[in-house]
C-alpha cells in the first residue's frame, strides 16, 4: 500500500529535498564509518583534522561544498582530506533521491532511506576493516523486526513476512557459508555477513533474500575470478562480501529484479 502524506511536494521538490537530506545524512555516515567500529562516540568530539588534530569549524562541515571550496585540505595544516568523504555524501544523496523516485512521498521512502544509509555505512566499514559491526547487522535486524510488529500504516512488510525473511536470510546464507567452507577449505564468509542477511530478510522478506544472495554471489564470484586473473591475487586474499550483498539488496530495493514485482 502506498500511503501518501498531506502536503505532498512535486517530484522535483521531493528530489531536491531528499538530495539535501541525503547529503547531511551522508556527512553523519562519514563519522559513523570512522568511529563506530573503533568504539568511539558518534556525537563527541566534533570532526578533527586527522593530522594536526585542529577541530573543523562548523562552516567547514557543509557536505560536499566545503570540500570543494577548501580544495579538500585542512585550513590549518593543509593536509589533504580523503575524497571518500564527499563521495559518500553524494552517494547517500543520490540513493535517497532515487528511493523517493521509486516509492514517492511515503512511509516506505522514509524507511528505505534509513535502510540504504545503514547499507552504505556497513559497506565502507567492511571495505576498510573487513568487519560488519553488530550494531548495524544485529541492531538493524532487531529494529526492522520491531518496526514490522508495530503495524505502522504504509510500512512495507508485516511481522510474519519479516520473521520468515529473517529466518530464510540467516539460514540460507549460513548454508552458503558452510558450503563455501567445504569447497574452498577457507572461512570466506564471516558471521557478520550471515547476520546482515537476517537484517535484509527482515526488511524485504524471502524474495529479497533470494535476489540479494543471487546477485551478491554472482558479483562476488566475478570479482574474485577477475582479481585472481588480472591482479594475480592469491585465492587466499579475502574479499569483503558485505558490499556485494548491499548491491544485491539495492537491486531488490529499486525493483530491478523484475520477476518479483510483476
Ligand atoms: Zn590539519
Coordinates of N, CA and C and ligand atoms in Angstrom, one line a residue, residues 49 52 74 77, ligand 1:
X49 N 40.9 17.4 12.1 CA 41.8 17.0 11.1 C 42.6 15.8 11.6
X52 N 46.7 17.3 12.1 CA 47.1 18.3 13.1 C 46.1 18.4 14.3
X74 N 42.9 20.7 4.9 CA 42.8 21.3 6.2 C 43.2 22.7 6.2
X77 N 46.7 23.1 8.5 CA 48.0 22.5 8.1 C 48.1 22.1 6.7
Ligands
LIG1 ZN1 45.2 19.8 9.8

